Amino acid sequence: MSQDPVISKKKPAFPVCPELDAYLETFNRKVEIPIFYEDLLRFSGSVVVYDNKEEDSLWVRVFYSDSDRKEIDLSLKRVYSILHSDGGDRIFQYLNVDAVDFCTFGNSKPFRIRVRNILNDNFTYFYVKKTDASRIYGLELEHMLSPYNLNFLVYKNTLIEEHIAGIPGDVFIKEMLPSCSESEKSQLAKEFVKFNERCMICLLGDMRSYNYVVIPVHDFDHVVYKIRAIDFDQQCYEGKLAIYRPQFFKENRIMVEMVRKKLLVDSVDQYKVEERSIVAKRILSSGNRLKRLVEIAKKDTISRPEHIDRLKKEIYDLTLDMQFKKCTHMGEILALALDFVRRNYEHVSMKQIIEKKIDI
């Protein structure tokens, strides 16, 4: 286990360039919404939100004046309808905005909106955040290259994200992992290896245990656990390669120890190859959408020059690919990393075809 990597204390929010804005409009991510992040900052008071153990959740529940509350509630219902339905107002009568929570922890300082269906008391959340180009790249890459689809909207300086359901990683490690069976721990170890590899390939950083969720899936007579990222603030920004590898964070130490105890080195290598192959297949099947996104990122400013210089050197040391040394933008490093995975997959696949003498 390496020393816990140090993350920059303050990451700036990068503006959306015209090319990325056009991309978002092409793929229906850019939709006009009736409320902006700044509108929600007009709250007149707040109270601390405690979790079920009466501990500070780091969220505060905010309140608005009577005159603002009616307008804000209506606008948030419309955002919910745009995000989850057809944008019409006929469902408004069945919706209630139960709470607007504000988080002062971290860079994004999001608002969490709880919307409830009054007919059956089912509820869901969505988040209102400040627009950040690097976060948008992270959301799009997760949508295309992970096993999961993501629903989000961007309009001017406001980003709307759907809620990703699951058990927060830190909560799972502390409260649920000790009671998992040995076979469940082995399966979790495998999933963590794959999650670690996928984050490194896609340059998604800061996957400490509270930035991902563990999702239990019931399959016949047993439970399968999946790990899914929920925070994309550190996409393609930091200069240390270790920050893009969840295994090096002290918050994940228990997961790393579990991998060491439950998996042989050959098994770890096998699961890494499996994940690289799956990502390569998604790259190939994503078509022009991924190509267009990466081409935009290659010219965009989403990191600092010193971070770019450090990361390209560290990735060169890992891959010995001279192309990384020529990069001047973080998007170029990302493009080469994805291309490196794709080329290796295609080379191995072609080699297997030749060795087996299969007619192409």
Short mmCIF file of C-alpha atoms in Angstrom, two decimals:
data_model
loop_
_atom_site.label_atom_id
_atom_site.label_comp_id
_atom_site.label_asym_id
_atom_site.label_seq_id
_atom_site.Cartn_x
_atom_site.Cartn_y
_atom_site.Cartn_z
CA MET A 1 0.00 0.00 0.00
CA SER A 2 1.45 3.32 -1.09
CA GLN A 3 1.17 6.55 0.86
CA ASP A 4 -2.25 8.15 0.55
CA PRO A 5 -2.14 10.46 -2.51
CA VAL A 6 -2.58 14.17 -1.90
CA ILE A 7 -5.36 15.90 -3.84
CA SER A 8 -5.28 19.57 -4.71
CA LYS A 9 -7.14 21.45 -2.02
CA LYS A 10 -9.16 23.56 -4.44
CA LYS A 11 -10.09 22.53 -7.96
CA PRO A 12 -11.53 25.33 -10.12
CA ALA A 13 -14.73 24.89 -12.09
CA PHE A 14 -13.85 24.96 -15.78
CA PRO A 15 -16.24 26.70 -18.22
CA VAL A 16 -17.99 24.82 -21.01
CA CYS A 17 -16.34 25.68 -24.30
CA PRO A 18 -18.49 26.30 -27.43
CA GLU A 19 -17.54 22.91 -28.90
CA LEU A 20 -18.61 21.03 -25.76
CA ASP A 21 -21.78 23.10 -25.60
CA ALA A 22 -22.64 22.06 -29.17
CA TYR A 23 -21.90 18.43 -28.29
CA LEU A 24 -24.29 18.58 -25.34
CA GLU A 25 -27.02 20.03 -27.54
CA THR A 26 -26.49 17.35 -30.21
CA PHE A 27 -26.92 14.54 -27.68
CA ASN A 28 -29.86 16.13 -25.83
CA ARG A 29 -27.90 17.00 -22.69
CA LYS A 30 -28.47 20.72 -23.11
CA VAL A 31 -32.05 21.55 -22.15
CA GLU A 32 -33.49 24.88 -21.03
CA ILE A 33 -34.48 24.72 -17.37
CA PRO A 34 -36.49 27.23 -15.30
CA ILE A 35 -34.10 27.56 -12.34
CA PHE A 36 -30.38 28.09 -11.85
CA TYR A 37 -27.91 27.10 -9.17
CA GLU A 38 -27.68 30.71 -7.96
CA ASP A 39 -31.46 30.83 -7.43
CA LEU A 40 -31.20 28.12 -4.78
CA LEU A 41 -28.57 30.14 -2.91
CA ARG A 42 -31.27 32.63 -1.90
CA PHE A 43 -32.27 30.59 1.14
CA SER A 44 -33.16 32.52 4.29
CA GLY A 45 -32.22 29.88 6.86
CA SER A 46 -30.98 26.34 7.42
CA VAL A 47 -30.75 23.49 9.94
CA VAL A 48 -28.26 20.64 10.20
CA VAL A 49 -29.36 17.31 8.71
CA TYR A 50 -28.45 14.35 10.93
CA ASP A 51 -28.23 10.73 9.78
CA ASN A 52 -30.04 7.82 11.39
CA LYS A 53 -27.29 7.64 14.04
CA GLU A 54 -27.78 11.28 14.98
CA GLU A 55 -24.42 12.26 13.45
CA ASP A 56 -23.86 15.33 11.28
CA SER A 57 -24.42 14.30 7.64
CA LEU A 58 -22.53 17.39 6.35
CA TRP A 59 -25.78 18.51 4.68
CA VAL A 60 -28.00 21.37 5.84
CA ARG A 61 -31.70 21.68 5.04
CA VAL A 62 -32.42 25.14 3.66
CA PHE A 63 -35.55 27.23 3.83
CA TYR A 64 -36.87 30.01 1.63
CA SER A 65 -39.19 32.91 2.20
CA ASP A 66 -42.85 32.31 1.38
CA SER A 67 -42.62 34.40 -1.76
CA ASP A 68 -39.58 32.50 -3.06
CA ARG A 69 -40.69 29.06 -1.94
CA LYS A 70 -43.71 28.82 -4.24
CA GLU A 71 -41.69 29.80 -7.31
CA ILE A 72 -38.78 27.52 -6.41
CA ASP A 73 -41.04 24.51 -5.75
CA LEU A 74 -42.75 24.93 -9.11
CA SER A 75 -39.43 25.28 -10.92
CA LEU A 76 -37.97 22.19 -9.21
CA LYS A 77 -41.04 20.16 -10.18
CA ARG A 78 -40.53 21.24 -13.77
CA VAL A 79 -36.85 20.21 -13.60
CA TYR A 80 -37.94 16.81 -12.27
CA SER A 81 -40.39 16.45 -15.15
CA ILE A 82 -37.72 17.37 -17.72
CA LEU A 83 -35.20 14.95 -16.16
CA HIS A 84 -37.51 11.97 -15.62
CA SER A 85 -40.54 12.54 -17.86
CA ASP A 86 -41.61 14.51 -20.93
CA GLY A 87 -41.28 17.94 -19.37
CA GLY A 88 -45.05 18.44 -19.14
CA ASP A 89 -46.84 19.95 -16.15
CA ARG A 90 -49.65 17.41 -15.81
CA ILE A 91 -47.69 15.46 -13.17
CA PHE A 92 -47.11 18.52 -10.97
CA GLN A 93 -50.28 17.90 -8.97
CA TYR A 94 -48.86 14.56 -7.81
CA LEU A 95 -45.43 15.88 -6.81
CA ASN A 96 -44.20 17.48 -3.62
CA VAL A 97 -40.76 18.96 -3.02
CA ASP A 98 -40.07 17.53 0.43
CA ALA A 99 -36.64 19.03 1.02
CA VAL A 100 -33.85 21.13 -0.44
CA ASP A 101 -30.49 20.24 1.16
CA PHE A 102 -27.18 22.03 0.69
CA CYS A 103 -23.72 20.49 1.11
CA THR A 104 -20.80 22.75 1.99
CA PHE A 105 -18.32 19.84 1.90
CA GLY A 106 -16.13 19.46 -1.18
CA ASN A 107 -15.73 21.49 -4.35
CA SER A 108 -19.13 21.25 -6.02
CA LYS A 109 -21.31 22.42 -3.09
CA PRO A 110 -24.42 20.74 -4.52
CA PHE A 111 -28.08 21.08 -3.69
CA ARG A 112 -29.94 17.79 -3.17
CA ILE A 113 -33.63 17.90 -4.02
CA ARG A 114 -36.06 15.32 -2.65
CA VAL A 115 -39.25 14.94 -4.71
CA ARG A 116 -42.10 12.74 -3.50
CA ASN A 117 -45.13 11.32 -5.32
CA ILE A 118 -48.02 12.13 -2.97
CA LEU A 119 -50.16 9.25 -4.30
CA ASN A 120 -47.86 6.47 -3.11
CA ASP A 121 -45.10 8.21 -1.11
CA ASN A 122 -42.38 7.02 -3.49
CA PHE A 123 -39.57 9.56 -3.62
CA THR A 124 -36.36 10.22 -5.47
CA TYR A 125 -33.53 12.74 -5.47
CA PHE A 126 -31.75 14.86 -8.02
CA TYR A 127 -28.86 17.30 -7.63
CA VAL A 128 -28.35 20.88 -8.74
CA LYS A 129 -24.71 21.89 -9.17
CA LYS A 130 -22.54 24.52 -10.80
CA THR A 131 -21.49 23.62 -14.31
CA ASP A 132 -17.94 22.28 -14.58
CA ALA A 133 -16.53 21.05 -17.90
CA SER A 134 -14.30 18.38 -16.34
CA ARG A 135 -17.29 16.97 -14.43
CA ILE A 136 -19.30 16.86 -17.66
CA TYR A 137 -16.53 14.89 -19.37
CA GLY A 138 -16.59 12.49 -16.41
CA LEU A 139 -20.35 12.01 -16.62
CA GLU A 140 -20.21 11.37 -20.36
CA LEU A 141 -17.30 8.91 -20.08
CA GLU A 142 -19.10 7.06 -17.29
CA HIS A 143 -22.20 6.90 -19.47
CA MET A 144 -20.32 5.41 -22.43
CA LEU A 145 -17.50 3.34 -20.90
CA SER A 146 -18.92 1.97 -17.64
CA PRO A 147 -21.73 -0.59 -17.24
CA TYR A 148 -24.09 2.21 -16.23
CA ASN A 149 -26.06 4.90 -18.05
CA LEU A 150 -26.30 8.39 -16.61
CA ASN A 151 -29.04 10.98 -16.93
CA PHE A 152 -28.02 14.63 -16.58
CA LEU A 153 -28.85 18.06 -18.00
CA VAL A 154 -26.77 21.17 -18.58
CA TYR A 155 -28.02 24.69 -19.13
CA LYS A 156 -25.69 27.69 -18.93
CA ASN A 157 -24.06 27.63 -15.48
CA THR A 158 -26.26 24.90 -13.98
CA LEU A 159 -25.85 21.12 -14.00
CA ILE A 160 -28.68 18.75 -13.07
CA GLU A 161 -27.72 15.17 -12.13
CA GLU A 162 -29.96 12.25 -11.37
CA HIS A 163 -29.44 10.42 -8.08
CA ILE A 164 -27.35 7.24 -8.19
CA ALA A 165 -28.82 4.77 -5.72
CA GLY A 166 -26.62 2.54 -3.62
CA ILE A 167 -24.93 2.11 -0.26
CA PRO A 168 -22.16 4.69 0.27
CA GLY A 169 -18.83 2.88 0.18
CA ASP A 170 -17.69 4.11 3.60
CA VAL A 171 -20.96 3.01 5.19
CA PHE A 172 -20.81 -0.38 3.49
CA ILE A 173 -17.20 -1.00 4.57
CA LYS A 174 -17.95 -0.10 8.17
CA GLU A 175 -21.39 -1.60 8.71
CA MET A 176 -22.02 -4.33 6.13
CA LEU A 177 -18.72 -5.76 4.93
CA PRO A 178 -17.94 -7.54 8.25
CA SER A 179 -21.12 -9.63 7.94
CA CYS A 180 -20.54 -10.63 4.30
CA SER A 181 -19.87 -14.30 3.61
CA GLU A 182 -16.46 -15.41 2.37
CA SER A 183 -17.80 -15.95 -1.15
CA GLU A 184 -19.37 -12.47 -1.11
CA LYS A 185 -16.03 -10.98 -0.04
CA SER A 186 -14.31 -12.76 -2.93
CA GLN A 187 -16.85 -11.36 -5.37
CA LEU A 188 -16.46 -7.87 -3.86
CA ALA A 189 -12.68 -8.17 -4.20
CA LYS A 190 -13.08 -8.99 -7.88
CA GLU A 191 -15.41 -6.02 -8.37
CA PHE A 192 -13.00 -3.65 -6.61
CA VAL A 193 -10.14 -4.75 -8.89
CA LYS A 194 -12.29 -4.05 -11.94
CA PHE A 195 -13.50 -0.72 -10.56
CA ASN A 196 -9.91 0.28 -9.80
CA GLU A 197 -8.84 -0.56 -13.35
CA ARG A 198 -11.75 1.29 -14.96
CA CYS A 199 -11.07 4.47 -12.97
CA MET A 200 -7.41 4.43 -14.03
CA ILE A 201 -8.23 3.89 -17.70
CA CYS A 202 -10.79 6.71 -17.78
CA LEU A 203 -8.71 9.04 -15.55
CA LEU A 204 -11.46 9.34 -12.94
CA GLY A 205 -9.83 10.46 -9.71
CA ASP A 206 -10.56 10.67 -5.99
CA MET A 207 -12.56 7.48 -5.64
CA ARG A 208 -12.33 7.40 -1.88
CA SER A 209 -14.95 5.23 -0.22
CA TYR A 210 -17.49 8.05 0.14
CA ASN A 211 -17.31 8.87 -3.58
CA TYR A 212 -18.68 5.54 -4.78
CA VAL A 213 -21.59 3.31 -3.83
CA VAL A 214 -21.89 -0.44 -3.42
CA ILE A 215 -25.01 -1.90 -5.05
CA PRO A 216 -26.29 -5.33 -3.94
CA VAL A 217 -27.98 -7.27 -6.74
CA HIS A 218 -29.93 -10.41 -5.89
CA ASP A 219 -29.14 -13.18 -8.35
CA PHE A 220 -30.96 -16.50 -7.77
CA ASP A 221 -29.83 -17.68 -4.32
CA HIS A 222 -27.01 -15.21 -3.70
CA VAL A 223 -26.15 -11.52 -3.74
CA VAL A 224 -23.76 -9.95 -6.25
CA TYR A 225 -22.19 -6.60 -5.36
CA LYS A 226 -21.38 -3.89 -7.88
CA ILE A 227 -19.34 -0.72 -7.32
CA ARG A 228 -20.36 2.50 -9.01
CA ALA A 229 -18.82 5.98 -8.97
CA ILE A 230 -21.06 8.83 -7.83
CA ASP A 231 -18.68 11.82 -7.89
CA PHE A 232 -17.00 13.05 -11.08
CA ASP A 233 -15.41 16.23 -9.77
CA GLN A 234 -11.85 14.90 -10.22
CA GLN A 235 -12.11 13.82 -13.86
CA CYS A 236 -8.86 14.43 -15.79
CA TYR A 237 -7.52 17.07 -13.41
CA GLU A 238 -4.85 15.83 -11.00
CA GLY A 239 -1.24 15.12 -11.93
CA LYS A 240 -0.55 12.06 -9.79
CA LEU A 241 -1.48 8.78 -11.44
CA ALA A 242 -2.15 7.28 -8.00
CA ILE A 243 -5.13 9.62 -7.58
CA TYR A 244 -6.83 7.78 -10.46
CA ARG A 245 -6.35 4.42 -8.69
CA PRO A 246 -8.76 3.85 -5.77
CA GLN A 247 -6.41 1.27 -4.26
CA PHE A 248 -4.05 4.00 -3.00
CA PHE A 249 -6.54 5.83 -0.77
CA LYS A 250 -6.43 4.98 2.92
CA GLU A 251 -10.26 4.98 2.98
CA ASN A 252 -10.14 1.90 0.71
CA ARG A 253 -7.44 0.06 2.68
CA ILE A 254 -9.86 -2.60 3.93
CA MET A 255 -10.98 -3.30 0.36
CA VAL A 256 -7.35 -3.62 -0.77
CA GLU A 257 -6.55 -6.00 2.09
CA MET A 258 -9.57 -8.06 1.12
CA VAL A 259 -8.26 -8.30 -2.45
CA ARG A 260 -4.91 -9.54 -1.12
CA LYS A 261 -6.52 -12.15 1.09
CA LYS A 262 -9.17 -13.43 -1.32
CA LEU A 263 -7.53 -13.27 -4.76
CA LEU A 264 -4.37 -14.79 -6.18
CA VAL A 265 -2.06 -12.53 -8.17
CA ASP A 266 -2.99 -14.38 -11.36
CA SER A 267 -6.68 -13.78 -10.64
CA VAL A 268 -6.08 -10.06 -10.13
CA ASP A 269 -4.24 -9.90 -13.46
CA GLN A 270 -7.07 -11.82 -15.12
CA TYR A 271 -9.72 -9.39 -13.83
CA LYS A 272 -7.65 -6.41 -14.96
CA VAL A 273 -7.45 -7.85 -18.47
CA GLU A 274 -11.18 -8.55 -18.42
CA GLU A 275 -11.97 -4.95 -17.48
CA ARG A 276 -9.60 -3.51 -20.09
CA SER A 277 -11.22 -5.72 -22.71
CA ILE A 278 -14.72 -4.67 -21.70
CA VAL A 279 -13.76 -0.98 -21.82
CA ALA A 280 -12.09 -1.52 -25.22
CA LYS A 281 -15.28 -3.10 -26.56
CA ARG A 282 -17.29 -0.12 -25.31
CA ILE A 283 -14.82 2.25 -26.98
CA LEU A 284 -15.27 0.42 -30.27
CA SER A 285 -19.05 0.30 -29.99
CA SER A 286 -19.46 3.93 -28.89
CA GLY A 287 -18.90 5.14 -32.44
CA ASN A 288 -18.61 8.82 -33.28
CA ARG A 289 -20.03 10.00 -29.96
CA LEU A 290 -16.91 9.10 -27.97
CA LYS A 291 -14.60 10.22 -30.77
CA ARG A 292 -16.29 13.61 -30.89
CA LEU A 293 -16.14 14.03 -27.10
CA VAL A 294 -12.44 13.11 -26.95
CA GLU A 295 -11.57 15.43 -29.85
CA ILE A 296 -13.19 18.30 -27.95
CA ALA A 297 -11.37 17.37 -24.72
CA LYS A 298 -8.03 17.29 -26.54
CA LYS A 299 -8.28 21.05 -27.15
CA ASP A 300 -10.09 22.01 -23.94
CA THR A 301 -8.57 23.39 -20.74
CA ILE A 302 -9.62 21.13 -17.86
CA SER A 303 -6.43 20.98 -15.79
CA ARG A 304 -3.27 22.87 -14.84
CA PRO A 305 -0.03 22.71 -16.90
CA GLU A 306 1.95 21.28 -13.96
CA HIS A 307 -0.60 18.49 -13.55
CA ILE A 308 -0.42 17.65 -17.25
CA ASP A 309 3.39 17.51 -17.17
CA ARG A 310 3.46 15.20 -14.18
CA LEU A 311 0.72 12.84 -15.34
CA LYS A 312 2.09 12.34 -18.84
CA LYS A 313 5.49 11.41 -17.37
CA GLU A 314 3.98 8.94 -14.90
CA ILE A 315 1.86 7.29 -17.58
CA TYR A 316 4.88 7.08 -19.87
CA ASP A 317 6.78 5.28 -17.10
CA LEU A 318 3.90 2.80 -16.92
CA THR A 319 3.31 2.26 -20.66
CA LEU A 320 6.62 3.33 -22.29
CA ASP A 321 4.52 4.94 -25.03
CA MET A 322 6.44 7.97 -26.30
CA GLN A 323 3.24 9.66 -27.51
CA PHE A 324 2.34 10.59 -23.93
CA LYS A 325 5.43 12.81 -23.65
CA LYS A 326 4.13 15.00 -26.49
CA CYS A 327 0.83 15.87 -24.78
CA THR A 328 0.06 19.50 -23.97
CA HIS A 329 -3.58 19.08 -22.87
CA MET A 330 -5.15 16.69 -20.38
CA GLY A 331 -7.63 15.62 -23.06
CA GLU A 332 -4.71 14.38 -25.17
CA ILE A 333 -3.56 12.17 -22.31
CA LEU A 334 -7.09 10.81 -21.96
CA ALA A 335 -7.32 10.14 -25.71
CA LEU A 336 -4.00 8.26 -25.71
CA ALA A 337 -4.98 6.26 -22.62
CA LEU A 338 -8.21 5.10 -24.26
CA ASP A 339 -6.43 4.44 -27.55
CA PHE A 340 -3.73 2.45 -25.74
CA VAL A 341 -6.40 0.16 -24.26
CA ARG A 342 -8.18 -0.18 -27.61
CA ARG A 343 -5.00 -0.94 -29.57
CA ASN A 344 -3.86 -3.58 -27.09
CA TYR A 345 -7.26 -5.26 -27.22
CA GLU A 346 -7.32 -5.28 -31.02
CA HIS A 347 -3.72 -6.58 -31.17
CA VAL A 348 -4.49 -9.48 -28.82
CA SER A 349 -7.75 -10.27 -30.62
CA MET A 350 -6.01 -10.34 -34.00
CA LYS A 351 -3.21 -12.50 -32.60
CA GLN A 352 -5.78 -15.00 -31.30
CA ILE A 353 -7.48 -15.09 -34.69
CA ILE A 354 -4.19 -15.76 -36.45
CA GLU A 355 -3.08 -18.42 -33.95
CA LYS A 356 -6.39 -20.24 -34.23
CA LYS A 357 -6.29 -19.86 -38.03
CA ILE A 358 -9.81 -18.50 -38.08
CA ASP A 359 -10.89 -17.09 -41.42
CA ILE A 360 -11.63 -13.38 -40.99
#
